[in-house]
DNA sequence: TCGCAGGTGGTCG
DNA sequence: CGACCACCTGCG
């Protein structure tokens, strides 16, 4: 992608009998920043590592900085439950490791005087490239909802109606049910999942996708029942790789008001500002800003 | 008891 | 368009 990007060196090894890989030469990387910036719902923090399910695989990730004092965001990524091929074919792309976030951060700081503090708060953020259908389901569930319950709903609907598999880590795991499966569920079937009024959104969207295929742009996303501007922007960013998407939720409304002086009610104006001001880097800028406002709100 | 949490669809001016 | 408001559910 550019000349600052170095080759990663990948070493296969076994960790407690589980095939694993160590990837050296990772930069601009922090697992808390990546998995706790609101973009994904299926990763669980276990000590210093994270365990999660992606595309029918379950792995555990941990990160060891080369020199924590000098640069805590540069170091070695360990993925338990992954082969070197899996890394090349899946995780490299999923973690967006082909993109140099160092250059992006420099570029954002240069063109914007107020975003620097937000970036320094979330130096290790990366935009995950997630499965589109899973992203659609996740963010329909996320509306007017809180994170623990979103995670619970996704786990529940998967364990009830998704395909199961035994992972390399030895756990029985469940995928999110595919569109065809979900299209054939009834609201009564979903009662146990406690999605509330979101269950009919999910079923309607599943029927649409099962019949006409996955949406290919933001306009087609918004046509789905239960997908408005905010959810569509999230899906486009995290599931389609549309880096110019600029989702505005309650937190972004706070930070855009605080840093850029736009009235909290004017979300359309905020989105338009994000798109015009940050352009192709809008989605990444949004993640730094989102993580920043969440972090400084925790402290109060 | 009641407001609120990663909003949206429906209705009305 | 923009301003309201109901909406499942669980938690403090």
PDB file of N, CA, C and O in Angstrom, chain A residues 14-20 60 80:
ATOM      1  N   UNK A  14       3.231 -23.990  18.461  1.00  0.00           N
ATOM      2  CA  UNK A  14       2.115 -24.514  19.253  1.00  0.00           C
ATOM      3  C   UNK A  14       2.108 -23.871  20.626  1.00  0.00           C
ATOM      4  O   UNK A  14       3.154 -23.730  21.255  1.00  0.00           O
ATOM      5  N   UNK A  15       0.930 -23.450  21.074  1.00  0.00           N
ATOM      6  CA  UNK A  15       0.794 -22.921  22.424  1.00  0.00           C
ATOM      7  C   UNK A  15      -0.217 -23.793  23.156  1.00  0.00           C
ATOM      8  O   UNK A  15      -1.398 -23.823  22.807  1.00  0.00           O
ATOM      9  N   UNK A  16       0.265 -24.545  24.120  1.00  0.00           N
ATOM     10  CA  UNK A  16      -0.567 -25.505  24.852  1.00  0.00           C
ATOM     11  C   UNK A  16      -1.332 -26.418  23.900  1.00  0.00           C
ATOM     12  O   UNK A  16      -2.537 -26.626  24.045  1.00  0.00           O
ATOM     13  N   UNK A  17      -0.595 -26.917  22.896  1.00  0.00           N
ATOM     14  CA  UNK A  17      -1.180 -27.867  21.965  1.00  0.00           C
ATOM     15  C   UNK A  17      -2.043 -27.255  20.877  1.00  0.00           C
ATOM     16  O   UNK A  17      -2.569 -27.976  20.031  1.00  0.00           O
ATOM     17  N   UNK A  18      -2.176 -25.943  20.872  1.00  0.00           N
ATOM     18  CA  UNK A  18      -3.015 -25.282  19.877  1.00  0.00           C
ATOM     19  C   UNK A  18      -2.131 -24.631  18.815  1.00  0.00           C
ATOM     20  O   UNK A  18      -1.220 -23.864  19.143  1.00  0.00           O
ATOM     21  N   UNK A  19      -2.371 -24.932  17.534  1.00  0.00           N
ATOM     22  CA  UNK A  19      -1.610 -24.286  16.465  1.00  0.00           C
ATOM     23  C   UNK A  19      -1.802 -22.765  16.520  1.00  0.00           C
ATOM     24  O   UNK A  19      -2.931 -22.294  16.564  1.00  0.00           O
ATOM     25  N   UNK A  20      -0.684 -22.061  16.515  1.00  0.00           N
ATOM     26  CA  UNK A  20      -0.739 -20.611  16.698  1.00  0.00           C
ATOM     27  C   UNK A  20       0.283 -19.927  15.811  1.00  0.00           C
ATOM     28  O   UNK A  20       1.165 -20.571  15.256  1.00  0.00           O
ATOM     29  N   UNK A  60      -7.710 -16.712  19.828  1.00  0.00           N
ATOM     30  CA  UNK A  60      -7.360 -15.830  20.936  1.00  0.00           C
ATOM     31  C   UNK A  60      -6.196 -14.962  20.499  1.00  0.00           C
ATOM     32  O   UNK A  60      -5.216 -15.460  19.956  1.00  0.00           O
ATOM     33  N   UNK A  80      -3.681 -17.443  18.758  1.00  0.00           N
ATOM     34  CA  UNK A  80      -3.842 -18.860  19.079  1.00  0.00           C
ATOM     35  C   UNK A  80      -5.053 -19.395  18.327  1.00  0.00           C
ATOM     36  O   UNK A  80      -6.123 -18.783  18.338  1.00  0.00           O
TER      37      UNK A  80
END
